[in-house]
Amino acid sequence: MRRITVLGATGSIGESTLDVVRRHPERYAVHALTAHRQVDKLAAQCREFRPAHAVVGTAQAASELEALLRADGIKTGVGYGEAALEAVAVDSAADSVMAAIVGAAGLRPTLAAARAGKRVLLANKEALVMSGRLFMDAVREHGATLLPIDSEHNAIFQCLPADDPRLGAGVSKILLTASGGPFRTRDPATLHDISPDEACAHPNWVMGRKISVDSATMMNKGLEVIEAHWLFAAPAERIEVLIHPQSIVHSMVSYADGSVLAQLGNPDMRTPIAYGLAYPERMYAGVSPLDLTRAGALTFETPDLARFPCLGLAFDALRAGGTAPAILNAANEVAVEAFLQGQIRFTDIARIVAQVLAQASPGSVDTLEGVMDADQDARRRAGALLESVRSC
Ligand SMILES: NC(=O)c1ccc[n+]([C@@H]2O[C@H](COP(=O)([O-])OP(=O)(O)OC[C@H]3O[C@@H](n4cnc5c(N)ncnc54)[C@H](OP(=O)(O)O)[C@@H]3O)[C@@H](O)[C@H]2O)c1
């Protein structure tokens, strides 16, 4: 019986994780669940899974949750804030941590779980994008097991040799597939008029709003390129992005002998989640098997960097190294939030990220504090740019 903590339980990945866990009560017990604001949803999850601990964002949210749980006689301990998040991430009573908080907020607890030597199921790509080497060193030094949950990285992990899941001799390239999002064929002249709801309407995947916007700008793929670099020790020139609108091939590995191995499946995050939970075994995920006779044609094309400037910016940040990816990520988070709030246009997102990257001078990624300083500085710069964009 594995005991699992789900960071970000009320989100899209968190709910999918609990859906898989629910199907295997003989294999998994839920130790802790966390959310930020969605108290009612977290209370419902606590009623079903009876975790020892639940964590929310604020004291107010914690007292609301506590009242709901006590009214039902549920004894789950309730905490709030960053320290409580880190405490459940390192708690020795759990062996596995699903890292599914969205954005930079996931970095501290995810890194803490790695430093506590957990099986870390990594959905929160931002943690690795921001802290790269620091995170991978923590995994190695503390004997953590890192299992990629992002569907692309999970696919690559499945296609690489089991004895060395890093890019080694015989592997020539990682082929990272991307759906191209909802605006792949839209007239570029109309991109500035896109509404947040249009940007969040992904053609193939149901996801949280931030990652949905990132998919529409292809910043999501850019963050995944950086994630792949760290997970598989792959230099930028050995990572290629391919647009594959059907989202059936989740990524591929190209080998020196001409072979290409691909992982295919219906687009449903429960597949990589179940793979990560059961690894190295496999188990039922609730996902219907892929019927290739009905899938239709599978097509691949090169991304247009003029239409998707965020993808090029992410490659630039990866090549610049140091804290440049953390700066890219922070500027993007500020810009995406402003877009979701209706404060800036869709096309301003790339403009703001590019300007912040151009202004900043990246430092080295030696300490968490250094990474957080770069993050905060980039947020200030992006915030100042929002003002000028708004007044245009
Ligand atoms: N969704 C996908 O299909 C998918 C695929 C691959 C990778 N990922 C990655 O997985 C992560 C989660 O994505 P998602 O789509 O599941 O996001 P989501 O639906 O927006 O859920 C985010 C979760 O994080 C919590 N949260 C938000 N802000 C927080 C904060 N400041 N502190 C602590 N917790 C906070 C939310 O709590 P509340 O609900 O209470 O706000 C929620 O539980 C992201 O890093 C994303 O890039 C997602």
XYZ file of C-alpha atoms and ligand atoms in Angstrom:
440
model
C 0.000 0.000 0.000
C 1.493 3.338 -1.079
C 0.620 6.502 0.845
C 0.283 9.502 -1.407
C 0.144 13.259 -0.898
C -1.508 15.296 -3.650
C -0.307 18.903 -3.863
C -2.920 20.813 -5.893
C -5.644 18.188 -5.377
C -8.493 20.462 -6.532
C -6.940 21.201 -9.944
C -7.251 19.347 -13.205
C -4.262 17.047 -12.528
C -5.209 16.679 -8.857
C -8.725 15.514 -9.732
C -7.437 13.120 -12.385
C -4.971 11.711 -9.847
C -7.746 11.072 -7.347
C -9.830 9.499 -10.097
C -7.055 6.943 -10.711
C -6.432 6.428 -6.979
C -10.178 5.840 -6.432
C -10.020 2.869 -8.809
C -7.293 1.136 -6.750
C -8.173 1.361 -3.054
C -6.107 -1.774 -2.381
C -2.931 -0.072 -3.679
C -3.176 3.574 -2.548
C -4.130 5.509 0.559
C -4.319 9.304 0.486
C -2.153 10.861 3.186
C -2.608 14.597 2.494
C -4.491 16.831 0.075
C -3.842 20.502 -0.663
C -5.668 23.324 -2.417
C -5.405 27.091 -2.470
C -8.902 28.614 -2.468
C -11.417 25.902 -3.391
C -12.483 24.949 0.121
C -15.746 23.213 -0.814
C -14.068 20.976 -3.376
C -11.282 20.083 -0.950
C -13.827 19.321 1.775
C -15.622 16.919 -0.594
C -12.315 15.211 -1.373
C -11.558 14.906 2.349
C -14.966 13.336 2.954
C -14.200 10.688 0.350
C -10.481 10.000 0.961
C -10.154 10.812 4.698
C -6.558 12.151 4.530
C -4.600 12.765 7.739
C -3.856 16.349 6.613
C -5.365 19.032 4.380
C -3.711 22.354 3.508
C -5.178 25.531 2.016
C -3.804 28.990 1.183
C -5.009 31.231 4.015
C -6.096 31.184 7.672
C -9.617 32.152 6.569
C -9.811 29.232 4.111
C -8.448 26.900 6.815
C -11.128 27.864 9.337
C -13.845 27.420 6.684
C -12.479 23.977 5.816
C -12.171 22.994 9.454
C -15.801 23.990 10.101
C -17.018 21.920 7.132
C -15.001 18.861 8.162
C -15.855 18.983 11.864
C -19.567 19.294 11.018
C -19.226 15.877 9.352
C -17.112 14.439 12.162
C -13.992 14.222 9.938
C -10.740 14.438 11.881
C -8.378 15.527 9.068
C -5.849 18.035 10.447
C -6.067 21.399 8.662
C -3.140 23.741 7.963
C -2.484 26.718 5.722
C 0.300 28.573 3.957
C 3.741 27.713 2.591
C 5.141 26.111 5.761
C 2.171 23.716 5.999
C 2.540 22.831 2.307
C 6.205 21.980 2.806
C 5.403 20.010 5.959
C 3.020 17.662 4.121
C 5.441 17.412 1.172
C 8.201 16.006 3.437
C 6.023 14.064 5.916
C 7.613 10.659 6.454
C 4.184 9.016 6.633
C 3.815 9.393 2.834
C 6.130 7.849 0.241
C 4.766 9.505 -2.919
C 4.016 13.143 -3.709
C 2.004 14.247 -6.733
C 3.318 17.766 -7.500
C 0.293 19.365 -9.201
C 0.240 22.947 -7.928
C 0.188 25.377 -10.836
C 3.062 27.806 -11.386
C 5.997 29.004 -9.301
C 4.007 28.382 -6.100
C 4.778 24.695 -6.620
C 8.549 25.095 -6.466
C 9.187 25.087 -2.695
C 7.015 22.079 -1.756
C 8.113 20.095 -4.823
C 11.791 20.728 -4.114
C 11.170 19.887 -0.451
C 9.637 16.537 -1.501
C 12.708 15.796 -3.644
C 15.002 16.689 -0.733
C 12.989 14.327 1.477
C 13.738 11.491 -0.979
C 10.124 10.918 -2.067
C 8.755 9.371 -5.195
C 7.949 12.702 -6.863
C 5.312 12.574 -9.594
C 6.137 15.793 -11.401
C 3.264 17.602 -13.113
C 4.388 21.070 -11.933
C 6.868 21.722 -14.751
C 7.551 25.239 -13.442
C 9.555 23.847 -10.501
C 12.048 22.207 -12.840
C 12.045 25.109 -15.303
C 12.897 27.531 -12.504
C 15.399 25.562 -10.477
C 16.820 23.129 -13.097
C 20.181 21.913 -11.835
C 19.296 22.583 -8.178
C 16.248 20.333 -8.479
C 18.045 17.528 -10.323
C 20.915 17.647 -7.791
C 18.373 17.341 -4.956
C 16.810 14.296 -6.627
C 20.198 12.594 -6.989
C 21.666 13.548 -3.614
C 18.581 12.570 -1.611
C 17.710 9.395 -3.525
C 14.333 10.681 -4.730
C 12.582 8.990 -7.659
C 11.444 11.495 -10.262
C 8.541 10.387 -12.454
C 7.504 12.791 -15.232
C 3.734 13.270 -15.465
C 3.548 15.833 -18.259
C 2.237 13.602 -21.073
C 5.170 14.394 -23.394
C 7.858 13.692 -20.821
C 6.031 10.640 -19.607
C 5.977 9.420 -23.236
C 9.730 10.033 -23.619
C 10.367 8.316 -20.280
C 8.447 5.306 -21.592
C 10.439 5.272 -24.861
C 13.918 5.596 -23.355
C 15.875 2.538 -22.158
C 14.734 1.562 -18.661
C 18.269 1.221 -17.278
C 19.234 4.820 -18.103
C 16.319 7.185 -18.640
C 18.662 9.974 -19.770
C 19.816 10.819 -23.254
C 22.744 8.442 -23.753
C 24.712 6.930 -26.577
C 22.441 5.741 -29.334
C 19.755 8.363 -28.739
C 19.953 11.143 -31.295
C 16.934 13.345 -30.565
C 13.865 13.935 -28.483
C 10.815 14.737 -30.606
C 8.405 16.692 -28.451
C 4.920 16.828 -29.933
C 2.554 19.784 -29.540
C -1.068 20.126 -30.565
C -0.541 23.723 -31.684
C -3.464 24.761 -29.463
C -6.647 26.495 -30.581
C -4.984 29.126 -32.838
C -2.732 26.996 -35.020
C -4.553 27.971 -38.204
C -6.153 31.253 -37.148
C -5.363 34.376 -39.150
C -2.411 35.956 -37.256
C -3.917 39.413 -37.844
C -6.806 38.475 -35.512
C -4.717 37.051 -32.648
C -4.805 40.275 -30.637
C -8.623 40.068 -30.351
C -8.682 36.680 -28.627
C -10.657 36.473 -25.364
C -9.511 34.470 -22.301
C -12.337 31.953 -22.836
C -11.289 31.380 -26.452
C -7.669 30.870 -25.363
C -8.750 28.363 -22.709
C -10.833 26.271 -25.138
C -8.166 23.709 -26.016
C -9.173 21.436 -28.919
C -7.928 18.153 -27.334
C -7.150 18.530 -23.624
C -9.162 19.701 -20.598
C -6.738 21.615 -18.352
C -6.462 24.474 -15.863
C -6.712 28.012 -17.281
C -3.042 28.963 -16.931
C -1.685 25.962 -18.819
C -4.487 26.346 -21.387
C -3.308 29.882 -22.197
C 0.287 28.611 -22.271
C -0.816 25.976 -24.796
C -2.429 28.657 -26.949
C 0.792 30.753 -26.999
C 2.937 27.574 -27.115
C 4.807 28.827 -24.048
C 3.700 25.524 -22.561
C 5.799 23.707 -25.167
C 8.659 26.083 -24.471
C 8.518 25.255 -20.755
C 8.392 21.578 -21.715
C 11.535 21.954 -23.843
C 13.333 23.270 -20.751
C 11.789 20.506 -18.630
C 12.989 17.879 -21.145
C 16.477 19.384 -21.080
C 16.729 18.754 -17.321
C 14.870 15.454 -17.118
C 16.771 13.757 -19.924
C 20.071 15.708 -19.909
C 19.307 16.786 -23.479
C 20.978 19.870 -24.977
C 18.655 22.338 -26.769
C 19.839 21.268 -30.227
C 18.749 17.681 -29.544
C 15.171 18.641 -28.687
C 12.831 19.171 -31.627
C 9.236 20.353 -31.389
C 6.722 18.941 -33.869
C 3.147 20.138 -34.252
C 0.836 17.139 -34.151
C -2.739 18.466 -34.018
C -4.377 15.113 -33.183
C -2.575 14.736 -29.786
C -2.370 10.957 -30.230
C 1.424 10.631 -30.343
C 2.500 12.124 -27.018
C 6.200 12.350 -27.962
C 8.967 10.297 -29.542
C 12.621 9.382 -29.239
C 14.795 9.173 -32.332
C 17.726 6.706 -32.178
C 21.058 6.687 -34.002
C 20.142 3.551 -35.985
C 17.166 5.279 -37.619
C 14.504 3.913 -35.236
C 11.891 6.250 -33.803
C 9.934 5.056 -30.758
C 6.645 6.764 -29.975
C 4.093 6.492 -27.182
C 0.479 6.775 -28.341
C -2.818 7.009 -26.541
C -6.024 8.967 -26.247
C -5.387 12.440 -24.810
C -6.242 11.809 -21.169
C -3.867 12.723 -18.314
C -4.974 9.664 -16.337
C -2.668 7.557 -18.545
C 0.618 9.267 -17.537
C -0.681 9.643 -13.967
C -1.384 5.908 -13.704
C 2.008 5.139 -15.240
C 3.713 7.334 -12.647
C 1.684 5.923 -9.757
C 2.238 2.273 -10.667
C 5.781 2.538 -12.112
C 7.438 0.181 -12.997
C 4.167 -1.739 -13.233
C 1.099 -0.761 -15.232
C -2.471 -0.553 -14.078
C -5.956 0.424 -15.249
C -6.406 4.196 -15.570
C -10.057 4.439 -16.636
C -8.920 5.506 -20.131
C -10.418 3.811 -23.171
C -7.820 2.131 -25.400
C -6.774 3.910 -28.572
C -8.585 2.665 -31.666
C -6.181 3.433 -34.515
C -8.776 2.546 -37.144
C -10.850 5.478 -35.910
C -8.031 7.899 -35.045
C -7.710 9.084 -38.649
C -4.560 10.556 -40.152
C -1.701 11.474 -37.835
C 0.085 14.559 -39.143
C 3.258 16.398 -38.126
C 4.603 19.821 -39.047
C 7.265 22.299 -37.965
C 6.030 25.074 -35.644
C 5.869 28.610 -37.034
C 7.935 30.723 -34.612
C 6.494 33.967 -36.030
C 3.012 32.819 -34.997
C 4.303 31.371 -31.707
C 7.099 33.704 -30.492
C 6.893 32.293 -26.939
C 8.366 28.986 -28.145
C 11.412 30.796 -29.539
C 11.758 32.801 -26.310
C 11.870 29.592 -24.279
C 14.645 28.170 -26.476
C 16.507 31.502 -26.017
C 16.135 31.246 -22.230
C 17.350 27.642 -22.232
C 20.437 28.602 -24.254
C 21.087 31.641 -22.005
C 21.024 29.297 -18.988
C 21.250 30.195 -15.287
C 18.154 31.980 -14.016
C 16.945 32.924 -17.539
C 14.269 30.159 -17.537
C 13.050 31.338 -14.096
C 12.838 34.887 -15.466
C 10.944 33.659 -18.532
C 8.541 31.712 -16.329
C 7.878 34.578 -13.909
C 7.263 37.137 -16.671
C 4.942 34.669 -18.383
C 2.961 33.994 -15.191
C 2.409 37.732 -14.635
C 1.425 38.297 -18.270
C -0.918 35.281 -18.445
C -2.682 36.303 -15.227
C -3.128 39.847 -16.597
C -4.516 38.409 -19.838
C -6.944 36.157 -17.914
C -8.070 39.223 -15.931
C -8.759 41.072 -19.203
C -6.004 43.628 -18.569
C -3.836 42.962 -21.617
C -4.252 41.428 -25.071
C -3.265 37.871 -26.011
C -0.392 39.136 -28.189
C 0.968 41.271 -25.308
C 1.974 38.090 -23.437
C 4.935 37.354 -25.746
C 5.824 41.063 -25.927
C 6.087 41.351 -22.139
C 8.090 38.126 -21.759
C 10.503 39.211 -24.507
C 11.071 42.616 -22.895
C 11.655 41.193 -19.424
C 14.118 38.642 -20.822
C 15.943 41.384 -22.729
C 16.223 43.598 -19.595
C 17.306 40.931 -17.114
C 20.806 39.645 -16.573
C 20.556 35.977 -15.570
C 22.558 34.760 -12.578
C 23.554 31.224 -11.666
C 21.146 28.701 -10.115
C 23.054 27.840 -6.927
C 20.440 28.407 -4.241
C 16.668 28.501 -3.935
C 16.941 32.072 -2.646
C 18.822 33.111 -5.808
C 16.102 31.564 -7.966
C 13.348 33.271 -5.955
C 15.154 36.649 -6.210
C 15.304 36.292 -10.006
C 11.622 35.299 -9.997
C 10.609 38.326 -7.901
C 12.720 40.747 -9.944
C 11.175 39.459 -13.202
C 7.676 39.797 -11.689
C 8.386 43.443 -10.786
C 9.660 44.155 -14.285
C 6.697 42.432 -15.917
C 4.308 44.298 -13.589
C 5.833 47.631 -14.638
C 5.467 46.683 -18.308
C 1.794 45.827 -17.770
C 1.198 49.466 -16.898
C 2.689 50.681 -20.176
C 0.861 48.021 -22.231
C -2.452 48.975 -20.572
C -2.000 52.644 -21.359
C -1.315 51.917 -25.079
N -3.898 20.010 -16.671
C -3.115 19.253 -17.426
O -3.587 18.501 -18.272
C -1.604 19.305 -17.243
C -0.805 18.524 -18.074
C 0.567 18.529 -17.862
C 1.126 19.301 -16.866
N 0.329 20.078 -16.094
C 0.943 20.914 -15.058
O 0.379 20.529 -13.812
C 0.277 21.663 -12.949
C -1.184 21.811 -12.517
O -1.953 22.095 -13.670
P -3.560 22.077 -13.616
O -4.002 22.237 -15.014
O -4.011 20.897 -12.823
O -3.822 23.424 -12.796
P -5.183 23.896 -12.105
O -6.331 23.108 -12.621
O -5.215 25.370 -12.225
O -4.963 23.480 -10.554
C -3.967 24.074 -9.812
C -3.931 23.541 -8.382
O -2.964 24.290 -7.652
C -3.603 24.948 -6.538
N -2.981 26.269 -6.389
C -3.136 27.353 -7.187
N -2.380 28.385 -6.741
C -1.744 27.937 -5.624
C -0.855 28.548 -4.679
N -0.453 29.813 -4.815
N -0.425 27.788 -3.660
C -0.806 26.505 -3.499
N -1.659 25.883 -4.356
C -2.118 26.587 -5.408
C -5.050 25.046 -6.927
O -5.885 25.211 -5.777
P -7.385 25.856 -5.924
O -8.132 24.916 -6.809
O -7.881 25.898 -4.543
O -7.180 27.211 -6.551
C -5.246 23.701 -7.644
O -5.388 22.682 -6.688
C 0.804 22.848 -13.758
O 2.149 23.063 -13.446
C 0.680 22.395 -15.201
O 1.642 22.994 -16.059
C -1.018 20.088 -16.250
